[in-house]
PDB file of C-alpha atoms in Angstrom:
ATOM      1  CA  UNK P   1       4.237 -23.785  22.389  1.00 57.00           C
ATOM      2  CA  UNK P   2       5.873 -20.500  21.339  1.00 65.00           C
ATOM      3  CA  UNK P   3       5.064 -18.818  18.036  1.00 81.00           C
ATOM      4  CA  UNK P   4       7.813 -18.058  15.659  1.00 85.00           C
ATOM      5  CA  UNK P   5       7.949 -14.235  15.394  1.00 82.00           C
ATOM      6  CA  UNK P   6       9.151 -14.523  11.820  1.00 83.00           C
ATOM      7  CA  UNK P   7       6.043 -16.472  10.882  1.00 87.00           C
ATOM      8  CA  UNK P   8       3.729 -13.607  11.955  1.00 87.00           C
ATOM      9  CA  UNK P   9       2.227 -11.527   9.097  1.00 86.00           C
ATOM     10  CA  UNK P  10       3.266  -7.954   8.372  1.00 85.00           C
ATOM     11  CA  UNK P  11       1.513  -5.479   6.148  1.00 85.00           C
ATOM     12  CA  UNK P  12       3.602  -2.966   4.224  1.00 86.00           C
ATOM     13  CA  UNK P  13       1.630  -0.050   2.904  1.00 84.00           C
ATOM     14  CA  UNK P  14       2.616   1.965  -0.036  1.00 83.00           C
ATOM     15  CA  UNK P  15       0.947   4.559  -2.260  1.00 80.00           C
ATOM     16  CA  UNK P  16      -1.890   2.714  -4.061  1.00 82.00           C
ATOM     17  CA  UNK P  17      -1.842  -0.576  -2.178  1.00 85.00           C
ATOM     18  CA  UNK P  18      -0.231  -2.889   0.307  1.00 87.00           C
ATOM     19  CA  UNK P  19       1.574  -6.207   0.522  1.00 90.00           C
ATOM     20  CA  UNK P  20       1.090  -8.712   3.316  1.00 89.00           C
ATOM     21  CA  UNK P  21       3.666 -11.424   3.920  1.00 90.00           C
ATOM     22  CA  UNK P  22       5.354 -13.263   6.801  1.00 90.00           C
ATOM     23  CA  UNK P  23       7.905 -11.100   8.713  1.00 88.00           C
ATOM     24  CA  UNK P  24      10.684 -13.607   7.919  1.00 89.00           C
ATOM     25  CA  UNK P  25      10.002 -13.208   4.150  1.00 90.00           C
ATOM     26  CA  UNK P  26       9.888  -9.394   4.460  1.00 89.00           C
ATOM     27  CA  UNK P  27      13.314  -9.477   6.286  1.00 88.00           C
ATOM     28  CA  UNK P  28      14.723 -11.687   3.644  1.00 89.00           C
ATOM     29  CA  UNK P  29      13.504  -9.529   0.770  1.00 89.00           C
ATOM     30  CA  UNK P  30      13.935  -5.991   2.233  1.00 87.00           C
ATOM     31  CA  UNK P  31      16.493  -6.475   5.019  1.00 85.00           C
ATOM     32  CA  UNK P  32      16.017  -5.620   8.699  1.00 81.00           C
ATOM     33  CA  UNK P  33      15.504  -1.873   8.136  1.00 74.00           C
ATOM     34  CA  UNK P  34      12.206  -0.852   9.908  1.00 71.00           C
ATOM     35  CA  UNK P  35      12.058   2.304   7.835  1.00 76.00           C
ATOM     36  CA  UNK P  36      10.079   0.390   5.301  1.00 74.00           C
ATOM     37  CA  UNK P  37       7.223  -0.043   7.770  1.00 71.00           C
ATOM     38  CA  UNK P  38       6.873   3.714   8.065  1.00 71.00           C
ATOM     39  CA  UNK P  39       4.504   4.758   5.270  1.00 69.00           C
ATOM     40  CA  UNK P  40       4.836   8.137   3.623  1.00 72.00           C
ATOM     41  CA  UNK P  41       1.860  10.411   3.640  1.00 78.00           C
ATOM     42  CA  UNK P  42       0.861  12.461   0.590  1.00 80.00           C
ATOM     43  CA  UNK P  43      -0.146  16.079   1.111  1.00 88.00           C
ATOM     44  CA  UNK P  44      -3.474  16.522  -0.477  1.00 90.00           C
ATOM     45  CA  UNK P  45      -5.285  19.881  -1.076  1.00 94.00           C
ATOM     46  CA  UNK P  46      -9.077  19.972  -1.367  1.00 94.00           C
ATOM     47  CA  UNK P  47     -10.929  22.969  -2.877  1.00 95.00           C
ATOM     48  CA  UNK P  48     -14.567  23.490  -1.874  1.00 94.00           C
ATOM     49  CA  UNK P  49     -16.684  25.643  -4.159  1.00 95.00           C
ATOM     50  CA  UNK P  50     -19.108  28.283  -3.112  1.00 95.00           C
ATOM     51  CA  UNK P  51     -22.476  26.650  -2.385  1.00 93.00           C
ATOM     52  CA  UNK P  52     -25.743  27.160  -0.486  1.00 92.00           C
ATOM     53  CA  UNK P  53     -26.478  25.312   2.711  1.00 92.00           C
ATOM     54  CA  UNK P  54     -29.973  24.748   3.888  1.00 91.00           C
ATOM     55  CA  UNK P  55     -30.099  23.439   7.588  1.00 90.00           C
ATOM     56  CA  UNK P  56     -33.902  22.959   7.776  1.00 90.00           C
ATOM     57  CA  UNK P  57     -35.883  21.775   4.762  1.00 91.00           C
ATOM     58  CA  UNK P  58     -37.936  24.684   3.458  1.00 89.00           C
ATOM     59  CA  UNK P  59     -35.839  27.105   5.566  1.00 90.00           C
ATOM     60  CA  UNK P  60     -33.549  29.892   4.471  1.00 92.00           C
ATOM     61  CA  UNK P  61     -30.272  29.089   2.767  1.00 92.00           C
ATOM     62  CA  UNK P  62     -26.935  30.419   3.809  1.00 93.00           C
ATOM     63  CA  UNK P  63     -24.154  31.000   1.214  1.00 94.00           C
ATOM     64  CA  UNK P  64     -20.928  29.170   2.078  1.00 92.00           C
ATOM     65  CA  UNK P  65     -17.834  30.800   0.580  1.00 95.00           C
ATOM     66  CA  UNK P  66     -15.212  28.884  -1.305  1.00 95.00           C
ATOM     67  CA  UNK P  67     -12.266  27.600   0.698  1.00 95.00           C
ATOM     68  CA  UNK P  68      -9.423  25.094   0.588  1.00 96.00           C
ATOM     69  CA  UNK P  69      -7.823  22.848   3.135  1.00 95.00           C
ATOM     70  CA  UNK P  70      -4.850  20.528   3.096  1.00 95.00           C
ATOM     71  CA  UNK P  71      -4.426  17.172   4.844  1.00 93.00           C
ATOM     72  CA  UNK P  72      -2.050  14.183   4.793  1.00 90.00           C
ATOM     73  CA  UNK P  73      -3.461  11.113   3.079  1.00 81.00           C
ATOM     74  CA  UNK P  74      -1.913   7.990   4.553  1.00 77.00           C
ATOM     75  CA  UNK P  75      -1.895   4.621   2.644  1.00 69.00           C
ATOM     76  CA  UNK P  76      -5.002   2.610   3.701  1.00 68.00           C
ATOM     77  CA  UNK P  77      -6.467  -0.882   3.235  1.00 66.00           C
ATOM     78  CA  UNK P  78     -10.087  -1.651   2.417  1.00 64.00           C
ATOM     79  CA  UNK P  79     -11.929  -2.999   5.403  1.00 62.00           C
ATOM     80  CA  UNK P  80     -14.798  -5.019   3.959  1.00 56.00           C
ATOM     81  CA  UNK P  81     -15.132  -8.766   4.477  1.00 57.00           C
ATOM     82  CA  UNK P  82     -13.753  -9.643   1.016  1.00 57.00           C
ATOM     83  CA  UNK P  83     -10.814  -7.155   1.282  1.00 58.00           C
ATOM     84  CA  UNK P  84      -8.144  -9.719   1.917  1.00 70.00           C
ATOM     85  CA  UNK P  85      -6.176  -8.805  -1.166  1.00 80.00           C
ATOM     86  CA  UNK P  86      -5.060 -10.953  -4.060  1.00 87.00           C
ATOM     87  CA  UNK P  87      -2.874 -13.955  -3.413  1.00 90.00           C
ATOM     88  CA  UNK P  88       0.426 -13.741  -5.326  1.00 94.00           C
ATOM     89  CA  UNK P  89       3.454 -15.926  -5.655  1.00 94.00           C
ATOM     90  CA  UNK P  90       6.774 -14.132  -5.116  1.00 94.00           C
ATOM     91  CA  UNK P  91      10.414 -15.156  -5.522  1.00 93.00           C
ATOM     92  CA  UNK P  92      13.552 -13.193  -5.042  1.00 93.00           C
ATOM     93  CA  UNK P  93      17.293 -13.683  -4.817  1.00 90.00           C
ATOM     94  CA  UNK P  94      17.967 -16.209  -1.939  1.00 88.00           C
ATOM     95  CA  UNK P  95      14.253 -17.003  -1.337  1.00 88.00           C
ATOM     96  CA  UNK P  96      14.758 -20.761  -2.062  1.00 87.00           C
ATOM     97  CA  UNK P  97      11.548 -21.005  -4.044  1.00 89.00           C
ATOM     98  CA  UNK P  98       8.257 -19.174  -4.368  1.00 92.00           C
ATOM     99  CA  UNK P  99       6.321 -17.774  -1.348  1.00 93.00           C
ATOM    100  CA  UNK P 100       2.674 -16.605  -1.136  1.00 92.00           C
ATOM    101  CA  UNK P 101       1.849 -13.135  -0.198  1.00 92.00           C
ATOM    102  CA  UNK P 102      -1.276 -10.993  -0.550  1.00 92.00           C
ATOM    103  CA  UNK P 103      -1.381  -7.785  -2.575  1.00 91.00           C
ATOM    104  CA  UNK P 104      -3.919  -5.036  -2.287  1.00 87.00           C
ATOM    105  CA  UNK P 105      -4.110  -2.476  -5.171  1.00 86.00           C
ATOM    106  CA  UNK P 106      -2.919  -2.947  -8.704  1.00 90.00           C
ATOM    107  CA  UNK P 107       0.010  -5.009  -9.821  1.00 92.00           C
ATOM    108  CA  UNK P 108       1.723  -2.030 -11.521  1.00 92.00           C
ATOM    109  CA  UNK P 109       1.700  -0.147  -8.146  1.00 92.00           C
ATOM    110  CA  UNK P 110       3.295  -3.115  -6.407  1.00 92.00           C
ATOM    111  CA  UNK P 111       5.889  -3.293  -9.230  1.00 92.00           C
ATOM    112  CA  UNK P 112       6.611   0.421  -8.806  1.00 92.00           C
ATOM    113  CA  UNK P 113       7.081  -0.089  -5.056  1.00 91.00           C
ATOM    114  CA  UNK P 114       9.336  -3.044  -5.417  1.00 91.00           C
ATOM    115  CA  UNK P 115      11.346  -1.267  -8.117  1.00 90.00           C
ATOM    116  CA  UNK P 116      12.044   1.516  -5.594  1.00 88.00           C
ATOM    117  CA  UNK P 117      12.529  -0.397  -2.378  1.00 87.00           C
ATOM    118  CA  UNK P 118      13.754  -3.986  -3.070  1.00 89.00           C
ATOM    119  CA  UNK P 119      17.541  -4.433  -2.727  1.00 89.00           C
ATOM    120  CA  UNK P 120      17.197  -7.862  -4.286  1.00 90.00           C
ATOM    121  CA  UNK P 121      15.814  -8.863  -7.682  1.00 91.00           C
ATOM    122  CA  UNK P 122      12.190  -9.961  -7.072  1.00 93.00           C
ATOM    123  CA  UNK P 123       9.371 -11.164  -9.335  1.00 94.00           C
ATOM    124  CA  UNK P 124       5.784 -12.006  -8.699  1.00 94.00           C
ATOM    125  CA  UNK P 125       2.917 -13.827 -10.414  1.00 94.00           C
ATOM    126  CA  UNK P 126      -0.832 -13.157 -10.003  1.00 91.00           C
ATOM    127  CA  UNK P 127      -3.358 -16.008  -9.606  1.00 89.00           C
ATOM    128  CA  UNK P 128      -4.342 -15.406 -13.257  1.00 90.00           C
ATOM    129  CA  UNK P 129      -0.776 -16.359 -14.236  1.00 91.00           C
ATOM    130  CA  UNK P 130       0.495 -12.878 -15.195  1.00 92.00           C
ATOM    131  CA  UNK P 131       4.155 -12.574 -14.418  1.00 94.00           C
ATOM    132  CA  UNK P 132       5.833  -9.320 -13.323  1.00 92.00           C
ATOM    133  CA  UNK P 133       9.471  -8.441 -12.826  1.00 85.00           C
ATOM    134  CA  UNK P 134      12.140  -8.796 -12.054  1.00 91.00           C
ATOM    135  CA  UNK P 135      12.222  -5.509 -10.022  1.00 88.00           C
ATOM    136  CA  UNK P 136      15.274  -4.166  -8.113  1.00 84.00           C
ATOM    137  CA  UNK P 137      16.000  -0.854  -6.455  1.00 82.00           C
ATOM    138  CA  UNK P 138      18.389   1.286  -8.565  1.00 75.00           C
ATOM    139  CA  UNK P 139      21.799   1.873  -7.013  1.00 69.00           C
ATOM    140  CA  UNK P 140      21.852   5.557  -8.013  1.00 60.00           C
TER     141      UNK P 140
END
């Protein structure tokens, strides 16, 4: 028995969270463009202050001078056992009803993501009953 590839789950990361849904639903909502699956990293600069470092307890301390470094912070998901995200109900133009997805992060961050990426009007509802949307990408 073959598995339907559109029934497999895909996770789309965005700054502040992620959404997990069947591939078929993601194609219906966002289109076939794989660019959406390429997350954007955020350049992050860290400043370290001057501080003493003692390698052996009771031993002499060495003064570490201040420095900065930059790295790319990629969107991540929590990895604990209860980090499955929050179940939400989503509906969009042409979805023929509501579909369940899982959201990690806050609802406002998902709304911001949908408002910048969704070519179709989409709304979602949390399990507490709070409704968000509709969101749609601006044509400008």
